[in-house]
PDB file of C-alpha atoms in Angstrom:
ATOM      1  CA  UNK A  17      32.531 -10.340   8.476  1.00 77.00           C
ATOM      2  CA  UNK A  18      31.016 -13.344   7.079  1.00 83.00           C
ATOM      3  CA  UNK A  19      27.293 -12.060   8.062  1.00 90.00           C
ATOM      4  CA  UNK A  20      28.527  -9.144   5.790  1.00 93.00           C
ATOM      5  CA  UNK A  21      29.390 -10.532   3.269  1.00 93.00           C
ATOM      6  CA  UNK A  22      26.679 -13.150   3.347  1.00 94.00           C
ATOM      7  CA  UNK A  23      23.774  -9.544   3.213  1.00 96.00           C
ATOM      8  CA  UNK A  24      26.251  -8.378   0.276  1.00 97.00           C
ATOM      9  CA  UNK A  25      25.834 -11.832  -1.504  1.00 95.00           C
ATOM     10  CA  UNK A  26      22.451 -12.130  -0.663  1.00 95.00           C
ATOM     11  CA  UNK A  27      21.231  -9.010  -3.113  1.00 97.00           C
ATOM     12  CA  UNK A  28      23.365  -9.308  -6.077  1.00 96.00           C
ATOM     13  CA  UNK A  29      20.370 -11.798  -7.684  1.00 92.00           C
ATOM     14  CA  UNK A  30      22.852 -11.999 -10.760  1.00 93.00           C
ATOM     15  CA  UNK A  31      25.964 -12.358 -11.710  1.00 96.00           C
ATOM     16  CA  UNK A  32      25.852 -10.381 -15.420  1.00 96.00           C
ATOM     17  CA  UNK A  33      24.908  -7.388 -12.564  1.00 97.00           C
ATOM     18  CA  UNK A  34      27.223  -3.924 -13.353  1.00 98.00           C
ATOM     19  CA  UNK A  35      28.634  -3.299  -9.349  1.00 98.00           C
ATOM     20  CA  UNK A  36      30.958  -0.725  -7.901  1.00 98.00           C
ATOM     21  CA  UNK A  37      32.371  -1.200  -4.615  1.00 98.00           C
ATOM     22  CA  UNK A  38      32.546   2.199  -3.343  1.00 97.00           C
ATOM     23  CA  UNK A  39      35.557   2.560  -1.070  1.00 96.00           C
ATOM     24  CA  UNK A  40      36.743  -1.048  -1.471  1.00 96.00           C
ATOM     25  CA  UNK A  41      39.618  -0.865   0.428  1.00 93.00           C
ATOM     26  CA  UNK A  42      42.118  -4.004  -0.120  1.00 90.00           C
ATOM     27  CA  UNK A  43      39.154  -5.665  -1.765  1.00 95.00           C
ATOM     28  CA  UNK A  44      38.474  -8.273   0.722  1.00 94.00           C
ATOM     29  CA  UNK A  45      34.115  -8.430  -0.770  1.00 96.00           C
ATOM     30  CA  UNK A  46      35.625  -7.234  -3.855  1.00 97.00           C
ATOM     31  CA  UNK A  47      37.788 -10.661  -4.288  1.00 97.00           C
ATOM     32  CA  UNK A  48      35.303 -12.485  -2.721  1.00 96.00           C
ATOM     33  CA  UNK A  49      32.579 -11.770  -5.595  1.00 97.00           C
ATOM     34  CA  UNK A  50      35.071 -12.271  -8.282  1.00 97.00           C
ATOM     35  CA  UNK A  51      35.597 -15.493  -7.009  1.00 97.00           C
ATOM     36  CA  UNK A  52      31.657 -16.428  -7.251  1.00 96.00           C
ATOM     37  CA  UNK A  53      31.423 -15.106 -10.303  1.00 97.00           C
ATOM     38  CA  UNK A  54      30.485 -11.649 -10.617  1.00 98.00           C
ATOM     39  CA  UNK A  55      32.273  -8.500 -12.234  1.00 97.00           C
ATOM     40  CA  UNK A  56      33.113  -5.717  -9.523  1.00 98.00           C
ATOM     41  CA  UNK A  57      34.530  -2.176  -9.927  1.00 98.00           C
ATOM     42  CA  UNK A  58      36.121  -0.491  -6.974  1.00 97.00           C
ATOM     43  CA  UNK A  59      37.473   2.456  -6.097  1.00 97.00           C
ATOM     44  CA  UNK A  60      38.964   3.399  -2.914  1.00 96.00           C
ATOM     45  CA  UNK A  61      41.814   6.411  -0.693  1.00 94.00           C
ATOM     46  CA  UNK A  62      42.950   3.609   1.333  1.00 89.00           C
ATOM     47  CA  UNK A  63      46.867   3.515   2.247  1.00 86.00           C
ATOM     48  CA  UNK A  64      46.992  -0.117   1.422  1.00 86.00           C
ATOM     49  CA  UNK A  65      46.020   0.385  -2.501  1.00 91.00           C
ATOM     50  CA  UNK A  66      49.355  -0.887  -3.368  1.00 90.00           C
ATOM     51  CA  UNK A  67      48.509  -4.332  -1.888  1.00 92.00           C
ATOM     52  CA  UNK A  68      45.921  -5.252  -3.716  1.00 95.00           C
ATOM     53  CA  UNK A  69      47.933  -6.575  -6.657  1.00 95.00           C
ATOM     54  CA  UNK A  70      49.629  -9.258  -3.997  1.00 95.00           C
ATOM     55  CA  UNK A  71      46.157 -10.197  -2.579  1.00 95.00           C
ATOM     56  CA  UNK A  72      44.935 -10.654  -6.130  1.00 96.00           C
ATOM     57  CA  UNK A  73      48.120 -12.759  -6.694  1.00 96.00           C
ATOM     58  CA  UNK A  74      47.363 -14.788  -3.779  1.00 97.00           C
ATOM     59  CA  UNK A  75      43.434 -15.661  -4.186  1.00 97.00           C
ATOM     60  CA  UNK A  76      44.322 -16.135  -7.828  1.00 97.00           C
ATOM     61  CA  UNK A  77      45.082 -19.881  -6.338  1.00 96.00           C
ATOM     62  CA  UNK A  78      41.476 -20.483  -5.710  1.00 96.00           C
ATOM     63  CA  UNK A  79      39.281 -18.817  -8.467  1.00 97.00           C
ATOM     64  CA  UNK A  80      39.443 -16.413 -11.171  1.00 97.00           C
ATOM     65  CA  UNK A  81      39.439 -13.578  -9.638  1.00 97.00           C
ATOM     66  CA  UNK A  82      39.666 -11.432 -13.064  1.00 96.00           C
ATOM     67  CA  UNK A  83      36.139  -9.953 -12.303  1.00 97.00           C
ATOM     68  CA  UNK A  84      37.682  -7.215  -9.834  1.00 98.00           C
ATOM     69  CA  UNK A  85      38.821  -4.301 -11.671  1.00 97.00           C
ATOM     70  CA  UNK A  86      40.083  -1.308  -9.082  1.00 97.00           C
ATOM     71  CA  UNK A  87      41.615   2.314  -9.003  1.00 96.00           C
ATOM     72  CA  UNK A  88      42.439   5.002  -6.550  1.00 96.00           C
ATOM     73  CA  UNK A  89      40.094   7.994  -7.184  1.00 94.00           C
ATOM     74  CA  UNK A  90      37.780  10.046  -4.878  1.00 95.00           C
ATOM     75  CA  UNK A  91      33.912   9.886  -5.866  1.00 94.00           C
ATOM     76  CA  UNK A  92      33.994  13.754  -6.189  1.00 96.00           C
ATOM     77  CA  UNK A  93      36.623  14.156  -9.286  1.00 95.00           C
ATOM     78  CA  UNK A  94      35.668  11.217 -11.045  1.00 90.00           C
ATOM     79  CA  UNK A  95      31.999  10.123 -10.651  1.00 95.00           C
ATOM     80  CA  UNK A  96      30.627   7.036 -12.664  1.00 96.00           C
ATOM     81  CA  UNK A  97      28.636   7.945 -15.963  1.00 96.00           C
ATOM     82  CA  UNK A  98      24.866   8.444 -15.007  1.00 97.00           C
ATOM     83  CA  UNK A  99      23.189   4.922 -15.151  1.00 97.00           C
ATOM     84  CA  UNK A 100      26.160   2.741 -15.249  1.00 97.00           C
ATOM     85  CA  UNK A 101      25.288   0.389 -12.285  1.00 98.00           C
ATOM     86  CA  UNK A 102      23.066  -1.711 -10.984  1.00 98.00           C
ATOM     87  CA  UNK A 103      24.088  -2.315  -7.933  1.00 98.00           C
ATOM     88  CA  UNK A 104      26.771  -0.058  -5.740  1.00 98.00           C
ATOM     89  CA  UNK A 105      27.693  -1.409  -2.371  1.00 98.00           C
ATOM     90  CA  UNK A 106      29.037   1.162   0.218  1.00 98.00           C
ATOM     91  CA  UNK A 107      30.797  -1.118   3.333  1.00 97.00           C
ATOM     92  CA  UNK A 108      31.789   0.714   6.034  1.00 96.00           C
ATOM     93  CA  UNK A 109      32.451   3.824   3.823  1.00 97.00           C
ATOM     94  CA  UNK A 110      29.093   6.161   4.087  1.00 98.00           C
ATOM     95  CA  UNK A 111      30.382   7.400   7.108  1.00 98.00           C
ATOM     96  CA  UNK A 112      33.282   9.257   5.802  1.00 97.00           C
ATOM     97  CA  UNK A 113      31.894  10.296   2.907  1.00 98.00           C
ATOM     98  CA  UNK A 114      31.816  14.475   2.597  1.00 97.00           C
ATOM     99  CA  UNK A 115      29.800  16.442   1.508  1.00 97.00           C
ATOM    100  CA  UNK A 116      27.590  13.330   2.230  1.00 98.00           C
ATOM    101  CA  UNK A 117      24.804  14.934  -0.346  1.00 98.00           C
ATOM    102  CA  UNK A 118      27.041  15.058  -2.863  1.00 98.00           C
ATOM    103  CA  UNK A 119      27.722  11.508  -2.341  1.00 98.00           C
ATOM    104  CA  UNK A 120      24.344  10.579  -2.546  1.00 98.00           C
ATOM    105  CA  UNK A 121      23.616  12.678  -5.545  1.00 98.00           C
ATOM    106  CA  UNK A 122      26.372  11.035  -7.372  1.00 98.00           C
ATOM    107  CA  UNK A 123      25.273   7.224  -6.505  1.00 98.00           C
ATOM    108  CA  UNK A 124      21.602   8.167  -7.417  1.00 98.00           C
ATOM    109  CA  UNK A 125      22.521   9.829 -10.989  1.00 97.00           C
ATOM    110  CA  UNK A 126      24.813   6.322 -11.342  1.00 98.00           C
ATOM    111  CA  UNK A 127      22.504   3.812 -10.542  1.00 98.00           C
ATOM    112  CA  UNK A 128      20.271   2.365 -13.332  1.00 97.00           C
ATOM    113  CA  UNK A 129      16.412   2.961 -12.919  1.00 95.00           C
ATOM    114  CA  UNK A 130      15.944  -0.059 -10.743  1.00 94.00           C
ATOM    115  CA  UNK A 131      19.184  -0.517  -9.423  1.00 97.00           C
ATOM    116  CA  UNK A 132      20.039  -0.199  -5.465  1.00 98.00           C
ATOM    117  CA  UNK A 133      22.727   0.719  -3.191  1.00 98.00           C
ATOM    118  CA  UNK A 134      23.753  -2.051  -0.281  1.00 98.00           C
ATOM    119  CA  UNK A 135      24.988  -0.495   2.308  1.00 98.00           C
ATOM    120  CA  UNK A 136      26.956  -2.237   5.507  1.00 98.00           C
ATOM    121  CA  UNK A 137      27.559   0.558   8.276  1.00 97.00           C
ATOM    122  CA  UNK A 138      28.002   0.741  11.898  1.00 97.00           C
ATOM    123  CA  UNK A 139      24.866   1.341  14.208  1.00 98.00           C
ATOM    124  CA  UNK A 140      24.647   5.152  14.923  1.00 97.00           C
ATOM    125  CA  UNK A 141      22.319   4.966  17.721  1.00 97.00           C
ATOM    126  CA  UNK A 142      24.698   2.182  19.395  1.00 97.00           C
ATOM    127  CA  UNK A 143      25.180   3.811  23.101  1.00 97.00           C
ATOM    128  CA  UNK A 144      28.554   1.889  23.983  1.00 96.00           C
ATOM    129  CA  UNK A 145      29.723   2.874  20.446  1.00 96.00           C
ATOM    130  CA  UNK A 146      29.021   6.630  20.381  1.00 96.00           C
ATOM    131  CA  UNK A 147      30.745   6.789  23.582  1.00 96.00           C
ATOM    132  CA  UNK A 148      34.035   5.491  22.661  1.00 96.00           C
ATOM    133  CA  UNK A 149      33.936   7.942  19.581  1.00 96.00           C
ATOM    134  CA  UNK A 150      33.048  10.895  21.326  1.00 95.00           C
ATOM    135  CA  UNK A 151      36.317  10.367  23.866  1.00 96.00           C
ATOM    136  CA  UNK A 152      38.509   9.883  20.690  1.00 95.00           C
ATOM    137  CA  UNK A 153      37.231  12.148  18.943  1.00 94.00           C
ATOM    138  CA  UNK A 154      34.680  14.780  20.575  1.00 94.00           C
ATOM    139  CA  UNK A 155      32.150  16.148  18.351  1.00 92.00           C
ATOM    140  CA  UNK A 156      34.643  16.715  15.261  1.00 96.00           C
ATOM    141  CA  UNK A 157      32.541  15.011  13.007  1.00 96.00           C
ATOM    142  CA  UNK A 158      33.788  16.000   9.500  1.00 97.00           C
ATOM    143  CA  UNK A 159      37.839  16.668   9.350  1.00 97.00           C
ATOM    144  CA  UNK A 160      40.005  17.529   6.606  1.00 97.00           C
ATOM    145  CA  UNK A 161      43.257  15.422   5.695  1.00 96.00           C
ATOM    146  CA  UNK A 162      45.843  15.551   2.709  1.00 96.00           C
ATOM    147  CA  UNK A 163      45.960  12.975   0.293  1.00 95.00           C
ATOM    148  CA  UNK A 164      49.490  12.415  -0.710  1.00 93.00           C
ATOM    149  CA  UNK A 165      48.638  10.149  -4.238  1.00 93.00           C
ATOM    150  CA  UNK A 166      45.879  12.907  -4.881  1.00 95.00           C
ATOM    151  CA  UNK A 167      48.075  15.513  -3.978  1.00 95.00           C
ATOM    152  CA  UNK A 168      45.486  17.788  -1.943  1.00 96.00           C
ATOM    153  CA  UNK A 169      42.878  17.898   0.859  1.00 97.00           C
ATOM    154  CA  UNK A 170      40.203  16.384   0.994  1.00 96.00           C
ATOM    155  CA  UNK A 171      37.416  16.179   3.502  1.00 96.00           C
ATOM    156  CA  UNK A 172      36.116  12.932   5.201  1.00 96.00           C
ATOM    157  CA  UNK A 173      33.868  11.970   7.674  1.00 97.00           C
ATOM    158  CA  UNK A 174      35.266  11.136  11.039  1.00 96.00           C
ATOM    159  CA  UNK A 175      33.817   7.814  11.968  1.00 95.00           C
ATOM    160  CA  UNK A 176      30.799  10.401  11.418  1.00 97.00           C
ATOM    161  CA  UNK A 177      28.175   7.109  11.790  1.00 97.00           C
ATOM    162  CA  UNK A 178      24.456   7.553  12.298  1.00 97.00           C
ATOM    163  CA  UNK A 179      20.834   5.557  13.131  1.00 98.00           C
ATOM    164  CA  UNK A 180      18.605   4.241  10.472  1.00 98.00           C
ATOM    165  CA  UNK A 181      16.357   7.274  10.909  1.00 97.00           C
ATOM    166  CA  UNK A 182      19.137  10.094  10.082  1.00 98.00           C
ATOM    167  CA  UNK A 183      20.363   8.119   7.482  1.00 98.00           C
ATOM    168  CA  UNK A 184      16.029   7.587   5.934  1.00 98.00           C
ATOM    169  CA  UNK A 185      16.405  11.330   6.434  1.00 98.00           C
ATOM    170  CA  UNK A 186      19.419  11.778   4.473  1.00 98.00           C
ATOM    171  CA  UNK A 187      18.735   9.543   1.581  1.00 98.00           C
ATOM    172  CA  UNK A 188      15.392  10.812   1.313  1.00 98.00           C
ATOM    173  CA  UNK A 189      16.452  14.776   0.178  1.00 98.00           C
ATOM    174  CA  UNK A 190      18.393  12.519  -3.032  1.00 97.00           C
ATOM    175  CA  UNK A 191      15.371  10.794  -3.742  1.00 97.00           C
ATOM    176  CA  UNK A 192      16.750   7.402  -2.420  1.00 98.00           C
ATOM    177  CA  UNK A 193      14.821   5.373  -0.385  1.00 98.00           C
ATOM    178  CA  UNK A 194      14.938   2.748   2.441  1.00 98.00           C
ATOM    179  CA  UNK A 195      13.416  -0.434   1.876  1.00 97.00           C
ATOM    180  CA  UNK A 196      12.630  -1.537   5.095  1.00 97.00           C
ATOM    181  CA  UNK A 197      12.360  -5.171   4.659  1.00 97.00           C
ATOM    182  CA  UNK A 198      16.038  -5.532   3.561  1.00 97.00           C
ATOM    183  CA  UNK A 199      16.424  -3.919   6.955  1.00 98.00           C
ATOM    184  CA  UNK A 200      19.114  -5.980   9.358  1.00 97.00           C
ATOM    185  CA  UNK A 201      20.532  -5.282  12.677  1.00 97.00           C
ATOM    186  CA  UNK A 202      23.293  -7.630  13.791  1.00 96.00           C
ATOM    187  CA  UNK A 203      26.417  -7.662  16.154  1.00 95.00           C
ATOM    188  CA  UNK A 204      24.712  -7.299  19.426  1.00 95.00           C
ATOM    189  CA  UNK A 205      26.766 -10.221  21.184  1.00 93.00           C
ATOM    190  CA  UNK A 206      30.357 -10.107  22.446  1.00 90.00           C
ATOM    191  CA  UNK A 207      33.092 -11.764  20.346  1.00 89.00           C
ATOM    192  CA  UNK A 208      33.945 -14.123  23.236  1.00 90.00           C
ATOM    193  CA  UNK A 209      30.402 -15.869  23.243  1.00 91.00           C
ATOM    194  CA  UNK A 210      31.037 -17.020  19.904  1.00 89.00           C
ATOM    195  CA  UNK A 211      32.419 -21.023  19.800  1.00 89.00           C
ATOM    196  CA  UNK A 212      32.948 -22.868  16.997  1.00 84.00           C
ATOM    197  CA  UNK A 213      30.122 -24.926  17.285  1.00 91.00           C
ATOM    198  CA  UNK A 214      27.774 -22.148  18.224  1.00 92.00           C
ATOM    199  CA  UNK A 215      27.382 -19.415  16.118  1.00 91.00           C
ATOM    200  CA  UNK A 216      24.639 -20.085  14.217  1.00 90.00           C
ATOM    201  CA  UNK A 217      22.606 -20.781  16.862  1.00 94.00           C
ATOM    202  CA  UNK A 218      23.762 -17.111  18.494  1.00 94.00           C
ATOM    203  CA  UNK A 219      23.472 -15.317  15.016  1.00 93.00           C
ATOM    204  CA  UNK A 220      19.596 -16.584  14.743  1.00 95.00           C
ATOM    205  CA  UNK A 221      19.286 -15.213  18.200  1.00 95.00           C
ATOM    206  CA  UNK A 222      20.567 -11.288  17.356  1.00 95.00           C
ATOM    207  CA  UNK A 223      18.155 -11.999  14.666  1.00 96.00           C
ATOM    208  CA  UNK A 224      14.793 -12.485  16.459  1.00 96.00           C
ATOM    209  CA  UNK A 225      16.278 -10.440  19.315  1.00 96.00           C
ATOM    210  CA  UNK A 226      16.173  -7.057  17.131  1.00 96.00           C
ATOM    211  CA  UNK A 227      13.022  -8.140  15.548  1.00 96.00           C
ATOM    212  CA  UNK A 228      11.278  -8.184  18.407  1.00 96.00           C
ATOM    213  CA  UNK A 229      13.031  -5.304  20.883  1.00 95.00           C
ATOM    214  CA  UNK A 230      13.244  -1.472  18.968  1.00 95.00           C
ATOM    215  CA  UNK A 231      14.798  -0.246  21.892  1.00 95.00           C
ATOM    216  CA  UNK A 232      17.861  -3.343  21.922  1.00 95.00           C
ATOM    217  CA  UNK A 233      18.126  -2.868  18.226  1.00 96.00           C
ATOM    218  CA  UNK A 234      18.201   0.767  17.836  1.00 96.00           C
ATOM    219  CA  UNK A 235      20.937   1.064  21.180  1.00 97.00           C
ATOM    220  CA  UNK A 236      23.117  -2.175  21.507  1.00 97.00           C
ATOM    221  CA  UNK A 237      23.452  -3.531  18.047  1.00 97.00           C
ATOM    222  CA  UNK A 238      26.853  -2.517  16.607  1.00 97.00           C
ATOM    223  CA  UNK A 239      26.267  -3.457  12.994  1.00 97.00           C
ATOM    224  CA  UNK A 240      23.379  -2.026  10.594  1.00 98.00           C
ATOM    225  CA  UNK A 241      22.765  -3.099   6.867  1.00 98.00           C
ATOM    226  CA  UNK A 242      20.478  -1.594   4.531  1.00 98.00           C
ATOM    227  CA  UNK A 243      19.725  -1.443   0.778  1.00 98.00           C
ATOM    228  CA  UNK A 244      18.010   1.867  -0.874  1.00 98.00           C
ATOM    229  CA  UNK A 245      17.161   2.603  -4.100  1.00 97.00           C
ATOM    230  CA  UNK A 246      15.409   5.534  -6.072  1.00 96.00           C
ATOM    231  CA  UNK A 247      12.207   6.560  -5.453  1.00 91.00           C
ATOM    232  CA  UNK A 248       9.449   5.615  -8.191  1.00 83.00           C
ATOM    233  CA  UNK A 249       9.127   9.070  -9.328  1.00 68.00           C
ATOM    234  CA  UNK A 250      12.908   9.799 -10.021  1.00 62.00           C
ATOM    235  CA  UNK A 251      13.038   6.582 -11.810  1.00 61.00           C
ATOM    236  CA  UNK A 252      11.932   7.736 -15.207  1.00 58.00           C
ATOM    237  CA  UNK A 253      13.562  11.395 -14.324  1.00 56.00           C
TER     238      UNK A 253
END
């Protein structure tokens, strides 16, 4: 979580940035940007909505955490105003998100000219992973589920993850692309190796480790974090 979190940090150059957190959930990144300063929006289907307000009451103790504003909405009925953001992050939440190139349409006609999305997903070409979701799950990538707040069905991606190339691919028909030095693979050691007094030392090692080995990084990394933005010729479109 807190290599997360440190990627998130790590592109939001300022803090007078416009950001949606797409699919927020109780706002743990949400609260934690608030409390360095920044202004985040986000919107989220999760079950636990109605917690945030005792989360917010609780962090309140450490920080102003006034900068999170949130509300339960899906994407598809209520998209942003074109160019509203500069920055939308998408944690663990592109996955589930269907049609997916609807999604992407609507964070491309939201972002501002030289904005970017920063995206935190699971590892799609992880072996050990896609074979634990293919027992729970088989090949039923996109489902359909009621809403009860919304009232109706809605359709979401079932832990539907994928590699950096499908999702180049995907971005790509939107007119969003990669930038591949923001590229970062990490998770590729089991919990139980990490100590306290160890884990930068092991975090510096995924690091050069992935660098180094496409075949390690593309099949036994579990985490993948990316940031796209529009291509130069939809910029001024």
């Amino acid at each position: 979580m807190v290599q997360r979190l440190q990627y998130i940090l790590d592109h939001l150059p300022t803090t007078d940035a416009a950001i949606w957190d797409c699919g927020c959930g109780y706002g743990t990144t949400a609260i934690f940007l608030a409390l360095n300063g920044y202004k985040v929006h986000g919107t989220t289907l999760e079950f636990y909505f109605a917690r945030i307000p005792e989360r917010l009451q609780y962090w309140a103790q450490f920080g102003d955490v006034s900068g999170f504003t949130y509300s339960y909405e899906n994407l598809f009925d209520v998209p942003p105003p074109p160019a509203s953001y500069d920055h939308i992050i998408i944690q663990d939440t592109l996955h589930h998100l269907e049609p997916l190139q609807d999604a992407l349409r609507i964070f491309h006609q939201a972002l501002r000219p030289a904005g970017n999305l920063i995206i935190v997903e699971e590892n799609g070409g992880n072996v050990v992973q896609n074979l634990k979701l293919y027992l729970r799950r088989g090949n039923k990538r996109i489902i359909e589920i009621y809403d009860e707040q919304l009232k109706k069905n809605i359709l979401l991606g079932n832990e539907n993850i994928r590699p950096l190339a499908t999702w180049r691919r995907e971005l790509h028909k939107q007119q969003l692309t990669i930038y591949p030095a923001d590229v970062r693979y990490i998770r590729l050691f089991p919990p139980f190796m990490f100590k306290q007094n160890n884990t930068p030392e092991l975090v510096q090692r995924e690091d050069r480790i992935w660098r180094r080995n496409a075949l390690l990084k593309e099949k036994l990394y579990f985490g993948l974090n990316f940031v796209a933005g529009k291509m130069p010729e939809a910029r001024n479109a």
